[in-house]
XYZ file of C-alpha atoms in Angstrom:
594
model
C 172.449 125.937 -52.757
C 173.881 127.603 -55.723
C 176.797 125.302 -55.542
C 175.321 122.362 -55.169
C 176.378 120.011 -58.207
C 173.510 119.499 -60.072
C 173.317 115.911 -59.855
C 172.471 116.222 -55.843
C 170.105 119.033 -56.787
C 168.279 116.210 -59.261
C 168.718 113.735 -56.106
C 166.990 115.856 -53.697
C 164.181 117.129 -56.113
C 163.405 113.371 -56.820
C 161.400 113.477 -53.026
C 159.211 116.242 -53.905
C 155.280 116.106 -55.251
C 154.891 117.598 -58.803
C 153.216 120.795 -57.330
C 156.282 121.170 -55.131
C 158.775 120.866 -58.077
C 156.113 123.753 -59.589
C 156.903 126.022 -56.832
C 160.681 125.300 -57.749
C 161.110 126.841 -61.284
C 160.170 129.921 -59.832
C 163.131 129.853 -57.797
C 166.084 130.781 -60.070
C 167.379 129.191 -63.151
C 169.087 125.724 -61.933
C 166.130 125.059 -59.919
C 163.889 125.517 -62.833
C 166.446 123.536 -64.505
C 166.216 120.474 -62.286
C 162.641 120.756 -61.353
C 161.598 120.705 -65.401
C 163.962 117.468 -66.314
C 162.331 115.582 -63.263
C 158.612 116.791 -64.274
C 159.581 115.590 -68.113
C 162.088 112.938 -67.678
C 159.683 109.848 -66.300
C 155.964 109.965 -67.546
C 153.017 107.511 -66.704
C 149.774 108.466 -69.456
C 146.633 106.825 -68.411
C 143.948 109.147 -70.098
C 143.435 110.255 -73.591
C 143.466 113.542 -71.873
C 146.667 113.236 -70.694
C 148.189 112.005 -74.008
C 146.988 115.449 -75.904
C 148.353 117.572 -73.664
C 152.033 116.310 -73.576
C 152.000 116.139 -77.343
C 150.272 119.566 -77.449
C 153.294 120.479 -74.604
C 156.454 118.907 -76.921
C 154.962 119.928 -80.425
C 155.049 123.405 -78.844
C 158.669 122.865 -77.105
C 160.833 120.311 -78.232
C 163.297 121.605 -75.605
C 160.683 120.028 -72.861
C 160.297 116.598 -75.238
C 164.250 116.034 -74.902
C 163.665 115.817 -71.284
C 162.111 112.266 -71.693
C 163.893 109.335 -70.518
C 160.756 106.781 -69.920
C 157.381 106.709 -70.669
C 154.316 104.278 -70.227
C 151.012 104.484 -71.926
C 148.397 102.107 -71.830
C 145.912 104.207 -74.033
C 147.470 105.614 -77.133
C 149.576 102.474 -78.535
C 147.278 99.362 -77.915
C 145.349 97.312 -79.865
C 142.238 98.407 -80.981
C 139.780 96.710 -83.536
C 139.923 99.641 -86.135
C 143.682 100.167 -86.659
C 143.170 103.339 -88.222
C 142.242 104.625 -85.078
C 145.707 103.477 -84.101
C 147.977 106.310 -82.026
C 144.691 108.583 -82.906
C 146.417 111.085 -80.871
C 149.922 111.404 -82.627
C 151.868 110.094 -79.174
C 154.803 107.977 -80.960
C 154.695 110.704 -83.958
C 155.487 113.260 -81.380
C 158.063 111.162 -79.835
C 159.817 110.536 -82.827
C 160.384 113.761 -83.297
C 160.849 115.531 -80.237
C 162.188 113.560 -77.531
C 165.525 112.231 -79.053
C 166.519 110.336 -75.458
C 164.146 108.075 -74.724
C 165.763 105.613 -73.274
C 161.832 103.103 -71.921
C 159.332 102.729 -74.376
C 156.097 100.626 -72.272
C 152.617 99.565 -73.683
C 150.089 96.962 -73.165
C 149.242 94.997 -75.759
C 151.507 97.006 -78.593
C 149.699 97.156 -81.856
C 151.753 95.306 -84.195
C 151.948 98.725 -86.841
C 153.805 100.072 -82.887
C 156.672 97.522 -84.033
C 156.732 98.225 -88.033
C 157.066 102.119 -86.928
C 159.675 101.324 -84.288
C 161.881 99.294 -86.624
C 161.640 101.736 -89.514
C 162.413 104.681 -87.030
C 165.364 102.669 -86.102
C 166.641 102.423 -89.601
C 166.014 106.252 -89.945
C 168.513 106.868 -86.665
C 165.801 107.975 -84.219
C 165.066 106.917 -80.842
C 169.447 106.290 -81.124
C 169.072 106.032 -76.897
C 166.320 103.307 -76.321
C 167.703 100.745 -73.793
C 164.091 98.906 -73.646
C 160.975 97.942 -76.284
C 157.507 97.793 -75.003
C 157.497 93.811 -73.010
C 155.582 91.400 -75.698
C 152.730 89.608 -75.538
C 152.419 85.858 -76.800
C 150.980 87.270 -79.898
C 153.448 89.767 -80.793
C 156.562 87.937 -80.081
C 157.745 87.475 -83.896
C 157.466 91.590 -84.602
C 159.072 92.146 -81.294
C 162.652 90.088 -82.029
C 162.925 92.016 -85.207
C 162.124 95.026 -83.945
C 164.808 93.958 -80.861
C 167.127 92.874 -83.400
C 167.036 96.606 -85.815
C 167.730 98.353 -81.740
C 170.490 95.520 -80.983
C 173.524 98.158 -80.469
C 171.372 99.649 -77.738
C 169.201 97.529 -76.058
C 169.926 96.848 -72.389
C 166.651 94.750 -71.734
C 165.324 91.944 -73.819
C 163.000 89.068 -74.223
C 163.506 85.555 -75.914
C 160.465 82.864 -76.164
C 160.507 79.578 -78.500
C 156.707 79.477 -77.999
C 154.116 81.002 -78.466
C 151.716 79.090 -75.398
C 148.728 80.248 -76.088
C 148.287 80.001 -79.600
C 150.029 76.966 -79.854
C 153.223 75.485 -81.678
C 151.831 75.042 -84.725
C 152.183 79.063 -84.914
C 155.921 79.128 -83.410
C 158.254 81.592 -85.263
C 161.235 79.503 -85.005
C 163.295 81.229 -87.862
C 163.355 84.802 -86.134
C 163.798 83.227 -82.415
C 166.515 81.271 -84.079
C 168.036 83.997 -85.442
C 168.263 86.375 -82.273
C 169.514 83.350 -80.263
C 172.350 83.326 -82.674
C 172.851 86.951 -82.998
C 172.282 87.757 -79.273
C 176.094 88.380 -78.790
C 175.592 91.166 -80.987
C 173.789 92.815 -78.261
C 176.640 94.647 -76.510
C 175.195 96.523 -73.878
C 172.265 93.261 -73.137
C 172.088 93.205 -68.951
C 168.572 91.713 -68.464
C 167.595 88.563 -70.167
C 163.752 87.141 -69.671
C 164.257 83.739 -71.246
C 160.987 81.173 -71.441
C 161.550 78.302 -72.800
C 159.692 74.910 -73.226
C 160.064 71.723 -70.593
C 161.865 69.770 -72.796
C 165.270 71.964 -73.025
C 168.359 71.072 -71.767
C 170.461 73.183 -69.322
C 173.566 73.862 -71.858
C 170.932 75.664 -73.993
C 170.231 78.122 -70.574
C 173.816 78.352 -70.563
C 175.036 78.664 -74.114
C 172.651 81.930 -73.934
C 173.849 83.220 -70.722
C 177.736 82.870 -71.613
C 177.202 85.002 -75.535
C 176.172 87.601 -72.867
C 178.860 89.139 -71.431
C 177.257 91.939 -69.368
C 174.303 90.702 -67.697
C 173.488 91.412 -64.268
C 169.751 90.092 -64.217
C 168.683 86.734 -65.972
C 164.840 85.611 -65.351
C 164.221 81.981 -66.939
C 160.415 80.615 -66.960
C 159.052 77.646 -68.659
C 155.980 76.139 -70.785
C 155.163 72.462 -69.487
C 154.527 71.148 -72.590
C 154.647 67.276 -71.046
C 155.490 64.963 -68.215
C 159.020 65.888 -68.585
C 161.657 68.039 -66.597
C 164.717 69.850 -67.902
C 167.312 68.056 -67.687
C 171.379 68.978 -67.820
C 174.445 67.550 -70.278
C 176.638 64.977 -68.549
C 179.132 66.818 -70.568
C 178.216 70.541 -69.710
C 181.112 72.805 -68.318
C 180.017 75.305 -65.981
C 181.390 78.575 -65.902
C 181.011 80.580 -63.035
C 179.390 84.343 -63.985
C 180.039 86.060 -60.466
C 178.721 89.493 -62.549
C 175.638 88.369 -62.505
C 173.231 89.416 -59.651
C 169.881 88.485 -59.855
C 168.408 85.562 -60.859
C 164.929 84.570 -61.300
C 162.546 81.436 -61.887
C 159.900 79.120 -61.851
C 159.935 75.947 -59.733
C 160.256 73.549 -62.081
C 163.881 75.408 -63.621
C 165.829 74.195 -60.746
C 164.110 71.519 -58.478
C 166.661 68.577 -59.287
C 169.720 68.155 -57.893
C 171.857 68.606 -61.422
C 169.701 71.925 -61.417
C 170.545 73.089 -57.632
C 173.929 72.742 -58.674
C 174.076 74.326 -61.793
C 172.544 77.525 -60.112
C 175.012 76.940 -57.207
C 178.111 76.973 -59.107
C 176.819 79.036 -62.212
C 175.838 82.562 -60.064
C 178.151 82.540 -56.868
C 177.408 86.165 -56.115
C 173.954 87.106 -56.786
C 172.161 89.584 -54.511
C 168.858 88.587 -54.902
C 167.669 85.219 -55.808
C 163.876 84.504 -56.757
C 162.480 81.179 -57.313
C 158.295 81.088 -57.700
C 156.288 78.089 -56.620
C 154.503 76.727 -58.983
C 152.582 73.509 -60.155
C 152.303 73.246 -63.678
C 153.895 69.864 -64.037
C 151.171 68.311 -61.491
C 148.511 69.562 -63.823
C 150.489 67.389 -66.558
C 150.229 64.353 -64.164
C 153.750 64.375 -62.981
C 154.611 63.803 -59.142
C 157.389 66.108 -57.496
C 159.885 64.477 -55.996
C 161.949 65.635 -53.236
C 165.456 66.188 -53.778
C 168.129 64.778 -51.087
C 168.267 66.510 -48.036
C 171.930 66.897 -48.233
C 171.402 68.553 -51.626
C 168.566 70.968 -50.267
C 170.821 71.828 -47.463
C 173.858 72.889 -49.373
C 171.025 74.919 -51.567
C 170.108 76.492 -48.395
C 173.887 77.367 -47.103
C 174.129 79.088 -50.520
C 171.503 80.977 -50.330
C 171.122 82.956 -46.671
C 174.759 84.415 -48.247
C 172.032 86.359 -50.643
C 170.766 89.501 -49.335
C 167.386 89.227 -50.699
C 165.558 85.995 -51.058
C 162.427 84.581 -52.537
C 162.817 81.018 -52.443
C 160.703 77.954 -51.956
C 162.175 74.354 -51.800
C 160.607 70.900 -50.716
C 161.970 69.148 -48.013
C 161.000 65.446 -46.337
C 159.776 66.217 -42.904
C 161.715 64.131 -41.102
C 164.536 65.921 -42.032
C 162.674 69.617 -41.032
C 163.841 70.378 -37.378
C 167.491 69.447 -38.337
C 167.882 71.133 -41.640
C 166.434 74.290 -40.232
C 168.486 73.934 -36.507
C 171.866 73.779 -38.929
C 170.698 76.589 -40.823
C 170.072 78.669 -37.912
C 173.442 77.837 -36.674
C 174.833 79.573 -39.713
C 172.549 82.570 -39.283
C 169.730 84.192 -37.016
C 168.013 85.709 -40.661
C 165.206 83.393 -40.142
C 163.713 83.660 -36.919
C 160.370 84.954 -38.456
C 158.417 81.717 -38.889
C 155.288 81.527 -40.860
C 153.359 78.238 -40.427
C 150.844 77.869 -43.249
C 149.081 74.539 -44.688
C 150.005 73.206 -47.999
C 146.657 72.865 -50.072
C 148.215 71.280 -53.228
C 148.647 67.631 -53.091
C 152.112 66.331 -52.217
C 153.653 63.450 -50.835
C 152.689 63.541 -47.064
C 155.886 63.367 -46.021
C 156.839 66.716 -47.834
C 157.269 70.162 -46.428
C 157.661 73.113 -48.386
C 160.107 76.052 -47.346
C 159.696 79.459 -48.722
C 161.939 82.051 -47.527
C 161.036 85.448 -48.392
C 163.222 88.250 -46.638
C 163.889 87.538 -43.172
C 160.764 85.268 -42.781
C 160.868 81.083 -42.850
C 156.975 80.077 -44.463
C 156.977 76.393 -43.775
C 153.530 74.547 -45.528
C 152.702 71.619 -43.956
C 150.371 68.744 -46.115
C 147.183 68.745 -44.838
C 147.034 64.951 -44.354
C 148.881 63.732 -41.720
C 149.501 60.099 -40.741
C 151.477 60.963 -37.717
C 149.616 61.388 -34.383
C 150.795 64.802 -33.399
C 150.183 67.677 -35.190
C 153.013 68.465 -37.846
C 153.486 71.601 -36.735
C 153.512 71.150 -33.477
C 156.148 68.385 -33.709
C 157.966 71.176 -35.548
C 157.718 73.393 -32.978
C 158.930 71.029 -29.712
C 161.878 70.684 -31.395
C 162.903 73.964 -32.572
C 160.500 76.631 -31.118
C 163.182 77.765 -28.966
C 164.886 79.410 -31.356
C 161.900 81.653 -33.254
C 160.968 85.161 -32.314
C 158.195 85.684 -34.269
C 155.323 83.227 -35.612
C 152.558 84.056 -38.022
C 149.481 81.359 -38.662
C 146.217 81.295 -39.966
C 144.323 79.883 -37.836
C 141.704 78.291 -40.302
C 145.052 76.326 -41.632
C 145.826 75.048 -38.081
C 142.064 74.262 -37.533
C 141.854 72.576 -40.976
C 145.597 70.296 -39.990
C 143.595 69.336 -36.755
C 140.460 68.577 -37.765
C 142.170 65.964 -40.495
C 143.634 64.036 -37.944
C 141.234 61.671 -36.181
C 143.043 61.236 -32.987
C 142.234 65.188 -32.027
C 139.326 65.008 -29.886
C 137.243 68.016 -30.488
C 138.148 69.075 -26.327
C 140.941 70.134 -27.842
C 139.721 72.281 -30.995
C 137.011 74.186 -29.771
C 139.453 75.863 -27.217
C 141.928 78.653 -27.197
C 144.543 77.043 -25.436
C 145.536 74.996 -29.037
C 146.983 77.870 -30.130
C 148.670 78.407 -26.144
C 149.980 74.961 -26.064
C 151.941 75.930 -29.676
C 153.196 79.090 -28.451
C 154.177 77.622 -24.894
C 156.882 75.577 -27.055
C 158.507 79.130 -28.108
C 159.740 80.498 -25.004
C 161.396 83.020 -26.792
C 158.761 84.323 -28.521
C 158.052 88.150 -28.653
C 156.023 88.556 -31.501
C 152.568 86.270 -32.445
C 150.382 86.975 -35.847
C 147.313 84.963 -35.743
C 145.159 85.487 -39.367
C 142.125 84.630 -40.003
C 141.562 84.673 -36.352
C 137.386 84.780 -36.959
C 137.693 81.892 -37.822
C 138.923 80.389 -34.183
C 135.806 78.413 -32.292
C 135.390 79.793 -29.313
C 135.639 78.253 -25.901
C 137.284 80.086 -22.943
C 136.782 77.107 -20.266
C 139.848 75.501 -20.744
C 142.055 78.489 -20.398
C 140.260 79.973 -17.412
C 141.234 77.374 -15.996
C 144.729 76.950 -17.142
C 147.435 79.557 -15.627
C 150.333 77.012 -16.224
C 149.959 79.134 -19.927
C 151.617 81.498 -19.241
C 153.743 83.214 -21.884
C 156.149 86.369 -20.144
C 158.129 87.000 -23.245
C 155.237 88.078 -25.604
C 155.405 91.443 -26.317
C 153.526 91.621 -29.656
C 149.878 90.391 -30.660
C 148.177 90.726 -33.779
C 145.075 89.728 -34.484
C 143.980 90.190 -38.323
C 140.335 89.075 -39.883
C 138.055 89.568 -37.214
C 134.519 89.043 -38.476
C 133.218 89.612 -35.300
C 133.899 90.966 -31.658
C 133.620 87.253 -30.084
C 137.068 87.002 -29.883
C 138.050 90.505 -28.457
C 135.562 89.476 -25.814
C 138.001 87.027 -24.805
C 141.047 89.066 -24.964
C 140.747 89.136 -21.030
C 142.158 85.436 -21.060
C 144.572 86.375 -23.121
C 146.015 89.371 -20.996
C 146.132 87.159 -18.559
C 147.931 84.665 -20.293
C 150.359 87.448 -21.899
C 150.932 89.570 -18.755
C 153.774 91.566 -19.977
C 152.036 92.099 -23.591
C 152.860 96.171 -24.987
C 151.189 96.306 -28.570
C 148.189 95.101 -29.690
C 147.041 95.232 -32.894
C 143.310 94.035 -34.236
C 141.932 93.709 -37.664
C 138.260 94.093 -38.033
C 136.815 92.584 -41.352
C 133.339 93.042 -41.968
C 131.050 92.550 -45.238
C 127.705 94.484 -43.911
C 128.488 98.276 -43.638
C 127.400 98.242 -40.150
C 129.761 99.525 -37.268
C 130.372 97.322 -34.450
C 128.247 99.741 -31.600
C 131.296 99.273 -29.199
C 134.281 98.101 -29.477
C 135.651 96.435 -25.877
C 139.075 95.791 -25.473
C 139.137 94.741 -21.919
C 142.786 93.337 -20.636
C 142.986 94.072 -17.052
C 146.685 92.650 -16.520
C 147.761 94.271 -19.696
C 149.750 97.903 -20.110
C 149.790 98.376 -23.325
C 152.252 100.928 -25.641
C 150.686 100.880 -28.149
C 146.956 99.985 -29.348
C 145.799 99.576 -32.983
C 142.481 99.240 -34.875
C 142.413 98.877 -38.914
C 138.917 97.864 -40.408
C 137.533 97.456 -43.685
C 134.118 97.844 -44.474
C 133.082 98.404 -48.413
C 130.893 100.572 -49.529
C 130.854 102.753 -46.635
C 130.292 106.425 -46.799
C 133.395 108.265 -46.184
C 132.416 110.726 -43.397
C 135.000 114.183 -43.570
C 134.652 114.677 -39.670
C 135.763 112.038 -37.876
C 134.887 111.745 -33.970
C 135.491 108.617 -32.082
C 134.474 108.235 -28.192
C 136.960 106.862 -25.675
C 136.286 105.025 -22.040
C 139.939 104.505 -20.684
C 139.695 102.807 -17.662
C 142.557 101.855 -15.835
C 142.693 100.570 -12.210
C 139.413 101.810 -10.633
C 139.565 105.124 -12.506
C 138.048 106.178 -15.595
C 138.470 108.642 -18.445
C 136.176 109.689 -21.189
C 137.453 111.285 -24.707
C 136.244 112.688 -27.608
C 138.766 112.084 -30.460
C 139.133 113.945 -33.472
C 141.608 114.284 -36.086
C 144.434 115.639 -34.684
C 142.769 116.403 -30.612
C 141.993 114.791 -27.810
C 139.598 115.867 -25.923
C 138.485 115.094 -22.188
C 134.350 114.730 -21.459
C 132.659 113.632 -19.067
C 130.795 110.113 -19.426
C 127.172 111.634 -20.497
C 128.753 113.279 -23.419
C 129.984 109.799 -24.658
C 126.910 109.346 -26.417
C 128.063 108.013 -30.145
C 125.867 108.080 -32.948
C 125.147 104.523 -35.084
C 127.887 105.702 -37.450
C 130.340 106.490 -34.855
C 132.850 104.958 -33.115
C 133.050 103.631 -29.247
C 135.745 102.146 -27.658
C 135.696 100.831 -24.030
C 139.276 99.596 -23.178
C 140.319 98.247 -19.687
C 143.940 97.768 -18.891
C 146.781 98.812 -16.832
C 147.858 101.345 -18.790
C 147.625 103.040 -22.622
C 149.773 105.174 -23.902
C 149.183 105.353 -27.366
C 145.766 104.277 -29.931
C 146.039 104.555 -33.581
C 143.355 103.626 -36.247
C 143.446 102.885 -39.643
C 139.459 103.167 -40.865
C 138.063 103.538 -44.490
C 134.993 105.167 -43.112
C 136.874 108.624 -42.765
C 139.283 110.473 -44.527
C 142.232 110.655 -44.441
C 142.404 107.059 -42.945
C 145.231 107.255 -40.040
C 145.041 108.781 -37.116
C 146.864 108.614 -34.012
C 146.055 109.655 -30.321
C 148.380 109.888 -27.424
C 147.079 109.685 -24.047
């Protein structure tokens, strides 16, 4: 360990708690060294508290103060109605004078004397390091660009607005947004840009920025519908591609025309993460989305499963669904995680919305449907053999039924909806169903029904349980999942109330793995936790008494729980492992092996 460069020492200190970097100054000297640059180097100050003792700490040794690299404070540099209770503590005095490398200065809602003091210390030669100001707010954006522009040989991070939204544009500051937008090639070392600009921009004046900057890596452009209009591009514009840049990120309406898919297509061609929010301003401004052409949204999508990390939502006509997304998962197997969801904004009916976050496809389906099957089920008959995973809420499925007049309510109050949908993924090993309180019950149908059956399923969770109905019926689905190995059930609950026993009966089931997380608010945290166990399987059965960390085998009068304890009663072929995540005990995990 003495030899160790001290850059690994720093890399394998940055795991440890602060106590544990404590316990390693008293090591030897490079220890201490390490251990004291990671204590000092990155600092979060919540409390007043907190804020006197560092300055107390620096004032007393400015050798610990040069240790600072980043700090955030949301209680020393704010606003406050009496500004000569400003700083009342002396933070950015101390800072000014002691640590010489910060390199992050954060606070919420700066104090506009927080920008005066910043650009005068920047005429005086201090804080020589700082990479990045405090982020603006719409009030504070005029102080901020001059203060940006007095750090410009040193800034790394910086943000550019031509309005001011929310006081209006009778208050823009044109002239110093003006002049920074000019300038901003004067900003050597600039590699994030957070641009927001108004609707009625033009894409050479995105560009014009981008190109003065020569080393970005991470450009993030958002916009102010100001009208019924949408950006639009220069016939004339010549694109130059900036492979150096990697991430990109924006609001829906930046890029949802076709001059704007391509402009991002042939403007960033090696980004490694790409993130494009969903939202409906312009609707609230009375415009109507249209859909771009499929073959433009396709090429959009080839370009973007290249991207390692994705956060993308595009519209699509649903006639064109199954066979964009079959061509797509020709190209790659990324998006076998389906998510089917309903789209509650209005759209045209014939629109579909794609989001793909990660490895997982969210496809939103309109809630009105003029079709007479199911959108989502038409989805899935044509492509459900290729997903491995699907996630629903249920009350979204129930809600898409229910809107459609030829779905006799047979067919709703049942479980074997949600069997017919998952019968169309024979592949599937993995099903998520939220919201699943919300299912009506009716188990006639799929008693009766064993041509259900689904021997691929491996995986079933079942999240927002309001109530044990539906774990009543797991029995029908054990049957219908014979060769399920992990269950996992979410119990929501408003009352504080325990359920008195939990039964988890699945008598063709051998289960892995079996999980319980609840939340119930306000309950009293309890320090000892003990939970009582009837594991029957076959015609035997086992009492427990679980505790945290033991397992202990009773016999069945001593599984006598108290109102505030737990009970479970499971029946199935075989368990070999139950874990519970509760916020009636502490800690809140715990884990039991039979």
């Amino acid at each position: 360990m003495p030899e160790l460069p001290f850059e690994i020492l720093l890399f394998t200190f940055s795991y440890l708690s602060a106590v544990e970097l404590l316990q390693c100054q008293l090591t030897n000297k490079r220890w201490y060294e390490a251990s004291v640059e990671l204590l000092y180097s990155n600092l979060t100050l919540n409390t007043g508290n907190e804020v006197q003792r560092y300055v107390r700490t620096i004032s007393n040794s400015s050798r610990l103060g040069s240790y600072l690299k980043s700090i955030d404070t949301d209680c020393s540099l704010w606003s406050k109605q009496c500004n000569e209770r400003w700083d009342e503590y002396g933070l950015l005095d101390a800072i000014l004078l002691h640590c010489p490398n910060v390199l992050r200065l954060e606070s919420k809602k700066p104090n506009p004397i927080l920008w005066v003091r910043l650009s005068y210390a920047a005429t005086q030669g201090q804080l020589s390091r700082l990479q990045q100001l405090p982020t603006p707010t719409c009030r504070n954006l005029e102080p901020y660009l001059y203060t940006a522009l007095s750090f410009r040989n040193t800034l790394t991070t910086l943000h550019i607005s031509d309005e001011e939204f929310r006081l209006g544009p009778d208050l823009i500051h044109l002239s110093v947004y003006q002049t920074v937008c000019n300038q901003i090639s004067e900003f050597p070392n600039l590699q994030i840009l957070f641009i927001n600009f108004r609707s009625d921009k033009e894409l050479n004046q995105f560009d014009a920025l981008i190109e003065k900057c020569q080393r970005l890596k991470h450009v993030s452009i958002s916009l102010t519908p100001t009208c019924n209009t949408r950006i639009k591009a220069d016939p004339g514009l010549v694109v130059h591609p900036r492979p150096d840049i990697q991430t990109l990120e924006c609001n829906w309406e930046t890029i949802d025309n076709e001059e704007q898919l391509r402009y991002v297509m042939r403007k960033f061609p090696n980004l490694k993460n790409i993130k494009v929010s969903f939202k409906s301003f312009l609707i609230e401004y009375g415009a109507t989305p249209g859909i771009c052409p499929t073959e433009i949204v396709f090429e959009f999508l080839q370009y973007i499963i290249r991207i390692p990390k994705v956060d993308v939502a595009v519209e699509l006509n649903q006639d064109d669904l199954n066979d964009t997304w079959n061509k797509i998962m020709d190209m790659t197997d990324k998006f076998t995680n389906i998510t089917i969801a309903q789209l509650h904004e209005y759209y045209d009916l014939n629109a579909v919305v794609l989001k793909f976050k990660g490895s997982t496809l969210k496809i939103k389906f309109p809630l009105e449907n003029e079709d007479e099957v199911l959108p989502y089920l038409k989805f899935l008959s044509k492509s459900g053999n290729r997903i491995r995973s699907l996630t629903t809420n249920v009350w979204d499925l129930y809600h898409m039924a229910t809107s459609m007049s030829n779905i006799q309510g047979a067919f709703i109050n049942s479980l074997d909806w949600i069997l017919n949908a998952i019968q169309l993924c024979p592949l599937l090993q993995e099903l998520t169903l939220s919201g699943a309180g919300n299912m009506p019950i009716s188990v006639d149908n799929v008693m009766k029904r064993p041509d259900l059956r689904h021997r691929k399923l491996k995986k079933l969770t079942l999240d927002e349980l309001y109530s044990l109905e539906l774990i009543n019926c797991l029995r029908y689905m054990s049957f219908n999942f014979p060769n399920l190995r992990q269950l996992h059930l979410g119990y929501s609950r408003h009352r504080v109330d325990l359920p008195k026993v939990i039964n988890v009966v699945m008598p063709d089931t051998a289960l892995d793995l079996l999980t319980w997380t609840d939340t119930i608010p306000d309950f009293e945290e309890a320090n000892i936790i003990r939970v009582f166990i009837k594991l029957k399987t076959g015609t035997r059965a086992r009492f427990y008494l679980a505790t945290q960390g033991n397992l202990l085998r009773v016999t069945g009068k001593a599984c006598r729980p108290s109102p505030k304890e737990y009970y479970f009663n499971i029946v199935c072929k075989g368990l070999n492992e139950l874990r519970m995540n509760t916020t009636c005990f502490y800690p809140y995990s715990f884990q039991w092996k039979f």
